[in-house]
mmCIF file of C-alpha atoms and ligand atoms in Angstrom:
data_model
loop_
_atom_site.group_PDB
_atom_site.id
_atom_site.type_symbol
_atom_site.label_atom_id
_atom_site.label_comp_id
_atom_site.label_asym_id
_atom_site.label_seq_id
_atom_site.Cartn_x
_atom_site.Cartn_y
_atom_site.Cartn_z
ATOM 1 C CA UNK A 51 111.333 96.938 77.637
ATOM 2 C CA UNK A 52 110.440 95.272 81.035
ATOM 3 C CA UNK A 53 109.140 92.436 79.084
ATOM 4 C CA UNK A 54 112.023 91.806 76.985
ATOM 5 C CA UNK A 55 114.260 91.631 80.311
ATOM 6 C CA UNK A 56 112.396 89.905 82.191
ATOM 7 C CA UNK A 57 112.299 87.310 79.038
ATOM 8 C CA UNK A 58 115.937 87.476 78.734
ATOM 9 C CA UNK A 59 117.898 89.420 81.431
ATOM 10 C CA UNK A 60 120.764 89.725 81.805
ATOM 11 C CA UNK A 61 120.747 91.901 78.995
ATOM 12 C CA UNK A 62 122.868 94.597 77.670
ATOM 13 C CA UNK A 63 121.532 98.659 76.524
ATOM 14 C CA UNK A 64 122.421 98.134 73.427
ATOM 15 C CA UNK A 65 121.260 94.305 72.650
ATOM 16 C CA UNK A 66 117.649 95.923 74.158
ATOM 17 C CA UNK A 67 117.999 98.632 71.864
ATOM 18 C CA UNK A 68 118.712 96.541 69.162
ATOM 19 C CA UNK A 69 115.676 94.510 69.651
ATOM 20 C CA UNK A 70 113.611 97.664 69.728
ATOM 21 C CA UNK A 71 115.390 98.725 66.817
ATOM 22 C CA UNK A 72 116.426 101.949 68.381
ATOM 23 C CA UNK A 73 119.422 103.623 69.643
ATOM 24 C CA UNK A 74 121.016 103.316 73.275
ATOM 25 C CA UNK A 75 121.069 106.876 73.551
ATOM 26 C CA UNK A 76 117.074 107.152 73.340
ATOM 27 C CA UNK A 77 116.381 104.328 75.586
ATOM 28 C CA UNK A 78 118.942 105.977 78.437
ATOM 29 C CA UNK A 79 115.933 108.000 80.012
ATOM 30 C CA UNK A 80 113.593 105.003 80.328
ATOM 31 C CA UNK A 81 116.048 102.747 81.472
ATOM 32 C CA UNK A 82 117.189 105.201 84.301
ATOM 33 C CA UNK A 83 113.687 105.597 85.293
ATOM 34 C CA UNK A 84 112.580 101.354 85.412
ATOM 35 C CA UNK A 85 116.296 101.524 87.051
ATOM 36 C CA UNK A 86 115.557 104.074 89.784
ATOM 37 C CA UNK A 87 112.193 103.122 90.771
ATOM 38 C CA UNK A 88 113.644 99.699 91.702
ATOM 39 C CA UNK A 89 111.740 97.253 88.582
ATOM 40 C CA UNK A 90 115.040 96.805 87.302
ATOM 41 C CA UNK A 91 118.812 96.221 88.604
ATOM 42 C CA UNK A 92 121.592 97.097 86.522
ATOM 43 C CA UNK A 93 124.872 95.148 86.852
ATOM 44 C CA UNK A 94 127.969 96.914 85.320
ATOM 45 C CA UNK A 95 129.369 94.900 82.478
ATOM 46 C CA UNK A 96 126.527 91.686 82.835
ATOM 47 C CA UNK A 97 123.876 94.272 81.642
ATOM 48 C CA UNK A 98 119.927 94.873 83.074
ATOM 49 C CA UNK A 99 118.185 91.819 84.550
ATOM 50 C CA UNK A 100 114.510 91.928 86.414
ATOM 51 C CA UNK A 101 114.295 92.895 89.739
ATOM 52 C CA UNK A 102 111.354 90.773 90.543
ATOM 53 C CA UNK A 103 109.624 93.806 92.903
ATOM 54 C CA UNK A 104 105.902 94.586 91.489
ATOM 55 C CA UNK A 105 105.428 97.964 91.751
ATOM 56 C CA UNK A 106 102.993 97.147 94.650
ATOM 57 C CA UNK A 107 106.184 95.799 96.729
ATOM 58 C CA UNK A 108 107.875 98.842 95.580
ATOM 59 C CA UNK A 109 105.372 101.306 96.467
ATOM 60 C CA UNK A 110 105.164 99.562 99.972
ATOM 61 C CA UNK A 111 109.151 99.283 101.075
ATOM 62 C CA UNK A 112 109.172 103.261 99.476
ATOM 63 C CA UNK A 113 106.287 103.667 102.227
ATOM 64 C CA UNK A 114 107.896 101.902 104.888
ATOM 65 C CA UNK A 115 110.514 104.235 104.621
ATOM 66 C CA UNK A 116 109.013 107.353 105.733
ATOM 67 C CA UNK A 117 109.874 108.637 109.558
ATOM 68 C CA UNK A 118 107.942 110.012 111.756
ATOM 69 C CA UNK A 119 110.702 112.357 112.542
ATOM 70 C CA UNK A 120 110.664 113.736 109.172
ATOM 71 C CA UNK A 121 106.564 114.509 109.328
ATOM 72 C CA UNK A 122 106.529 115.140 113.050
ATOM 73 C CA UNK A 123 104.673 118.600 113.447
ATOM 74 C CA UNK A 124 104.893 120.730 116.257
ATOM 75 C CA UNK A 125 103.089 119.604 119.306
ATOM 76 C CA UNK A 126 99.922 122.096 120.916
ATOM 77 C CA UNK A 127 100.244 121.665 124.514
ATOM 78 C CA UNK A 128 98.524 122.565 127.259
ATOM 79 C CA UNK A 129 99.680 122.078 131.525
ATOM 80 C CA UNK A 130 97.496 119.453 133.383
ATOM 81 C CA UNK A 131 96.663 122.298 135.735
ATOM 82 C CA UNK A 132 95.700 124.513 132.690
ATOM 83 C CA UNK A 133 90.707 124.999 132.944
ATOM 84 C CA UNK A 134 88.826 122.744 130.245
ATOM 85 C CA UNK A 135 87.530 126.335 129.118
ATOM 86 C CA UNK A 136 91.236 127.064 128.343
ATOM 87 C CA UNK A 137 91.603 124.049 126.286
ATOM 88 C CA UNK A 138 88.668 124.630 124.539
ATOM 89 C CA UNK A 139 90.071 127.894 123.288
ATOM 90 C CA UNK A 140 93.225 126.190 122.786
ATOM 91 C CA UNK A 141 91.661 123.896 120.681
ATOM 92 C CA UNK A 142 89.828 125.902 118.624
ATOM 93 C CA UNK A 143 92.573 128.771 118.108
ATOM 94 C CA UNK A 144 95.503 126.148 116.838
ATOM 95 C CA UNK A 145 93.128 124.454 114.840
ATOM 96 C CA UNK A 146 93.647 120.905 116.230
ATOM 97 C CA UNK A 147 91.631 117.942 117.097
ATOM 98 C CA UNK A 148 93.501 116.970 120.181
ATOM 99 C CA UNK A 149 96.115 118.718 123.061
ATOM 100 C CA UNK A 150 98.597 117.190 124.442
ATOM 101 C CA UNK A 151 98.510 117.702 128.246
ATOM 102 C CA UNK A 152 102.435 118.466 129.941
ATOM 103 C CA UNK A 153 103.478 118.667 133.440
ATOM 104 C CA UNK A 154 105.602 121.573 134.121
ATOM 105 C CA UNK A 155 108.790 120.032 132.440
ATOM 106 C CA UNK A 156 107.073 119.239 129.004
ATOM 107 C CA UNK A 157 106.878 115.792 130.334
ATOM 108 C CA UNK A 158 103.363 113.884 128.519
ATOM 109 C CA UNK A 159 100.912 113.708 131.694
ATOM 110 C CA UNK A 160 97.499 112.731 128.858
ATOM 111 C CA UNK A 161 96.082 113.632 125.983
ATOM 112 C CA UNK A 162 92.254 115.443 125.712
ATOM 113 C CA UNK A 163 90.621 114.959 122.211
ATOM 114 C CA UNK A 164 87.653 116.903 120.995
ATOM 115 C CA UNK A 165 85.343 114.203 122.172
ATOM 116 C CA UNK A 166 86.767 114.551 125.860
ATOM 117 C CA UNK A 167 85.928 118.400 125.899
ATOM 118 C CA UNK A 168 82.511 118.183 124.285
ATOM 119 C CA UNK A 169 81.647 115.611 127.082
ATOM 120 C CA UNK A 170 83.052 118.057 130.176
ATOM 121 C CA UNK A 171 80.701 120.765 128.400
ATOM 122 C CA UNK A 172 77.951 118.630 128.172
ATOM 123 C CA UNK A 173 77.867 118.639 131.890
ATOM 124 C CA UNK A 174 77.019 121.239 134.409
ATOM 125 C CA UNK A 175 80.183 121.981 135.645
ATOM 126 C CA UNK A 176 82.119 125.216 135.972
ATOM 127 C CA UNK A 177 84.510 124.996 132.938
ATOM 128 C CA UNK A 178 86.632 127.672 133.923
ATOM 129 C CA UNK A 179 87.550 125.795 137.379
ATOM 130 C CA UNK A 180 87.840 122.441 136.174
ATOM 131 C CA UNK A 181 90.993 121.124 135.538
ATOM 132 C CA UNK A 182 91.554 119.482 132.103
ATOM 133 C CA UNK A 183 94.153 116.937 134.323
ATOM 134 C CA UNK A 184 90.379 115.613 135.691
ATOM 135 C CA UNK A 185 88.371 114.558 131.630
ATOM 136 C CA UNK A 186 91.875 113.956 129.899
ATOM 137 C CA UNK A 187 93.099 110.138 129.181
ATOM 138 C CA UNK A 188 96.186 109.549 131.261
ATOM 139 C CA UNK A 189 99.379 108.032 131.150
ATOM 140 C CA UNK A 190 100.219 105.732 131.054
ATOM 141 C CA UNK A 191 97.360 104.225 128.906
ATOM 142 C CA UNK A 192 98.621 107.337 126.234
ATOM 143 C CA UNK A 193 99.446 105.404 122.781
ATOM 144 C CA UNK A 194 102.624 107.157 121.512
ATOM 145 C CA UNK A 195 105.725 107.233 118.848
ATOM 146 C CA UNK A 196 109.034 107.816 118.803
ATOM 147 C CA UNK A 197 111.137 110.168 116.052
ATOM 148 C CA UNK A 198 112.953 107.059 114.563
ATOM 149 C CA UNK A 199 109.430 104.770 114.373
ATOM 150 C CA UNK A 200 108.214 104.504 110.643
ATOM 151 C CA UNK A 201 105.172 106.853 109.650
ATOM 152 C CA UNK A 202 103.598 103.508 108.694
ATOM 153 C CA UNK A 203 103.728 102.051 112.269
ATOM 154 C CA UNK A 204 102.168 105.390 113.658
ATOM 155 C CA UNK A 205 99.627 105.259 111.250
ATOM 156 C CA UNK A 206 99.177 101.467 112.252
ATOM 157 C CA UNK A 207 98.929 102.530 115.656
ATOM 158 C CA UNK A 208 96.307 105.371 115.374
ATOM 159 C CA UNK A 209 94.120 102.326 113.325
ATOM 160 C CA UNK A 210 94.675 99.765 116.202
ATOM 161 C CA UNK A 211 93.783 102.209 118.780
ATOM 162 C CA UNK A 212 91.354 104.427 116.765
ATOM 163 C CA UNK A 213 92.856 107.603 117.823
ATOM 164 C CA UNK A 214 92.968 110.681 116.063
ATOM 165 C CA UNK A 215 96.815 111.164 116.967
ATOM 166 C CA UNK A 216 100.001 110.259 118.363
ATOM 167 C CA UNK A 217 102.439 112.322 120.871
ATOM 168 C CA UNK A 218 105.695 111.711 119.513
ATOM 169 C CA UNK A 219 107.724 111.215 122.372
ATOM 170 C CA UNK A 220 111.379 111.005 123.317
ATOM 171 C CA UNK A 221 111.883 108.162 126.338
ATOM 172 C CA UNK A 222 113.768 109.045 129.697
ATOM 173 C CA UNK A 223 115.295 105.569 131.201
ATOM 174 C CA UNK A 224 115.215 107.090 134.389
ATOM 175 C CA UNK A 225 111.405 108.091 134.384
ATOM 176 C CA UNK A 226 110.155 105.915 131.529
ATOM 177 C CA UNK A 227 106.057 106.996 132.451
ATOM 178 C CA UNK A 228 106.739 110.462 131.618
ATOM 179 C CA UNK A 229 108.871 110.807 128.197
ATOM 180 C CA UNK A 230 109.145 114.206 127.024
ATOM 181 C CA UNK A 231 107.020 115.199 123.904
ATOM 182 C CA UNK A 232 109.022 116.656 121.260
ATOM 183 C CA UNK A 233 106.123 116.693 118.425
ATOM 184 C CA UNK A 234 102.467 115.141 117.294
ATOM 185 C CA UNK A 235 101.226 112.592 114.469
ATOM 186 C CA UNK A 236 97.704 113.079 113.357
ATOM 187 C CA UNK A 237 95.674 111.468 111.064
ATOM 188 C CA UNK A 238 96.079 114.648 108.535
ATOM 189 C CA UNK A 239 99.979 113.961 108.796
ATOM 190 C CA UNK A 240 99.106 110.621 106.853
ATOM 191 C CA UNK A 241 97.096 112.404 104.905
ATOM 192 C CA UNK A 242 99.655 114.819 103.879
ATOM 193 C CA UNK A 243 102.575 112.123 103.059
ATOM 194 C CA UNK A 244 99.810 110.214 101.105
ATOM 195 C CA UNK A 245 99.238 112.871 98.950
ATOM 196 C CA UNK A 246 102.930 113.702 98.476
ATOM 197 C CA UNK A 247 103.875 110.123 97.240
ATOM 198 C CA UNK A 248 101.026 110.551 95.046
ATOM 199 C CA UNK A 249 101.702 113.730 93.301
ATOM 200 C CA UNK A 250 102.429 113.010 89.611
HETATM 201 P P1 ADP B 194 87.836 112.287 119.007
HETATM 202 O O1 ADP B 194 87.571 112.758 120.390
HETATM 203 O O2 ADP B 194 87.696 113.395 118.008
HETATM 204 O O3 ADP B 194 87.085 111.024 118.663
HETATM 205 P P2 ADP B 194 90.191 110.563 119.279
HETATM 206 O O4 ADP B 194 89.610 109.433 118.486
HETATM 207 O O5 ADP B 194 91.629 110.876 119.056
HETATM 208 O O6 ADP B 194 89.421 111.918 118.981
HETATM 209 O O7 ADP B 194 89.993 110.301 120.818
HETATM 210 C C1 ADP B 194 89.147 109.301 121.352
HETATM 211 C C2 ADP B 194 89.507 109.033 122.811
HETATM 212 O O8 ADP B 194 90.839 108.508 122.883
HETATM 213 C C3 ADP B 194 89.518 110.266 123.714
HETATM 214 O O9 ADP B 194 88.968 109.939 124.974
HETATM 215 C C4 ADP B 194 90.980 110.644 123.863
HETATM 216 O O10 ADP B 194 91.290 111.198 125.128
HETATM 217 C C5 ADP B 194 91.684 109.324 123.695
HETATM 218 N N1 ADP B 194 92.967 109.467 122.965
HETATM 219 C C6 ADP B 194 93.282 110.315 121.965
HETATM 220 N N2 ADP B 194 94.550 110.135 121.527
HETATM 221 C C7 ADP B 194 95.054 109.137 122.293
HETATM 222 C C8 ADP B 194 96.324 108.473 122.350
HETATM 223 N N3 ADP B 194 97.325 108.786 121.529
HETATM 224 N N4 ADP B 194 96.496 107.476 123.257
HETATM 225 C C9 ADP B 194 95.483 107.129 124.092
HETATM 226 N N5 ADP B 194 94.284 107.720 124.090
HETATM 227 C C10 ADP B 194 94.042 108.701 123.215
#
């Protein structure tokens, strides 16, 4: 079907049906579907004509059309003042790779990955009276996202930067080194949406 429009598009249902010596009514489905998924535009009364989109384009703008604010998942925080030890158990309890660290306000002070904790208890330092604020990487050298950024560009980010994950981040004008964290990116978030565009 995709060959006979792109051949001789504009073309009506029925003159394709005609060719394929079937009716409109069992082309309908198919037509809907090369219709939907973008490989073909209909025009009313001109008929179908070839959108010009490979599926590869397709598959990419349907990509770049995923928002971080609809994958965002729910951010595990600890306060700068908070002991490594406690971050370890943090950690380990809400099954993460990294913690966001938060001043008092839920404002993003840095982020400690499971890389950052492993070195602290490589060391011989007291764990429990350490403060994560000391091993974590601070703001504002912290490689965020915002809720209306693409999943794509997060994931972009998290290559660029090779980071695990992103705080996703709301900005305050008036104290643009501190936004407030309102949810977290990981590399299993891509993961997840890659596996949902996939499923059959
Ligand atoms: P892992 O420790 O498992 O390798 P990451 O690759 O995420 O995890 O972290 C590597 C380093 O980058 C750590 O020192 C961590 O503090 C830092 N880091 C993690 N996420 C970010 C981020 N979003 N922005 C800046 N630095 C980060």
């Amino acid at each position: 079907m995709l060959e006979i429009v792109k051949k001789e598009g504009p073309i009506t249902g029925e003159q394709i049906a005609e060719k394929l010596k079937l009716t409109r009514a069992t082309l309908r489905p198919d037509l809907a579907i090369l219709t939907m998924a973008g490989l073909l535009d209909a025009r009313p009364r001109v008929g179908y004509f070839y959108s010009g989109k490979t599926a590869n384009q397709l598959l990419g703008e349907h990509i770049r059309n995923l928002y971080v604010k609809d994958y965002k998942s729910r951010p595990v925080a600890v306060r700068e003042d908070s002991s490594v030890y406690d971050a370890i158990c943090t950690m380990f309890l809400e099954d993460v790779g990294s913690l966001v660290v938060v001043k008092k306000e839920g404002h993003l002070a840095g982020v400690v990955s499971r890389k950052d904790l492993l070195q602290a208890a490589m060391g011989k330092q007291d764990l429990q009276s350490m403060p994560v604020g000391v091993i974590m990487t601070r703001m504002p050298n912290i490689i965020t996202c915002g809720p209306e950024d693409t999943l794509y560009f997060a994931a972009l980010q998290m290559m660029r930067h090779q980071v695990d994950s992103l705080p996703v981040v709301r900005k305050d004008p008036e104290r643009p080194d501190e936004p407030e964290v309102i949810g977290r990116i990981s590399k299993t978030t891509i993961v997840k949406a890659f596996v949902e565009l996939g499923q059959p």
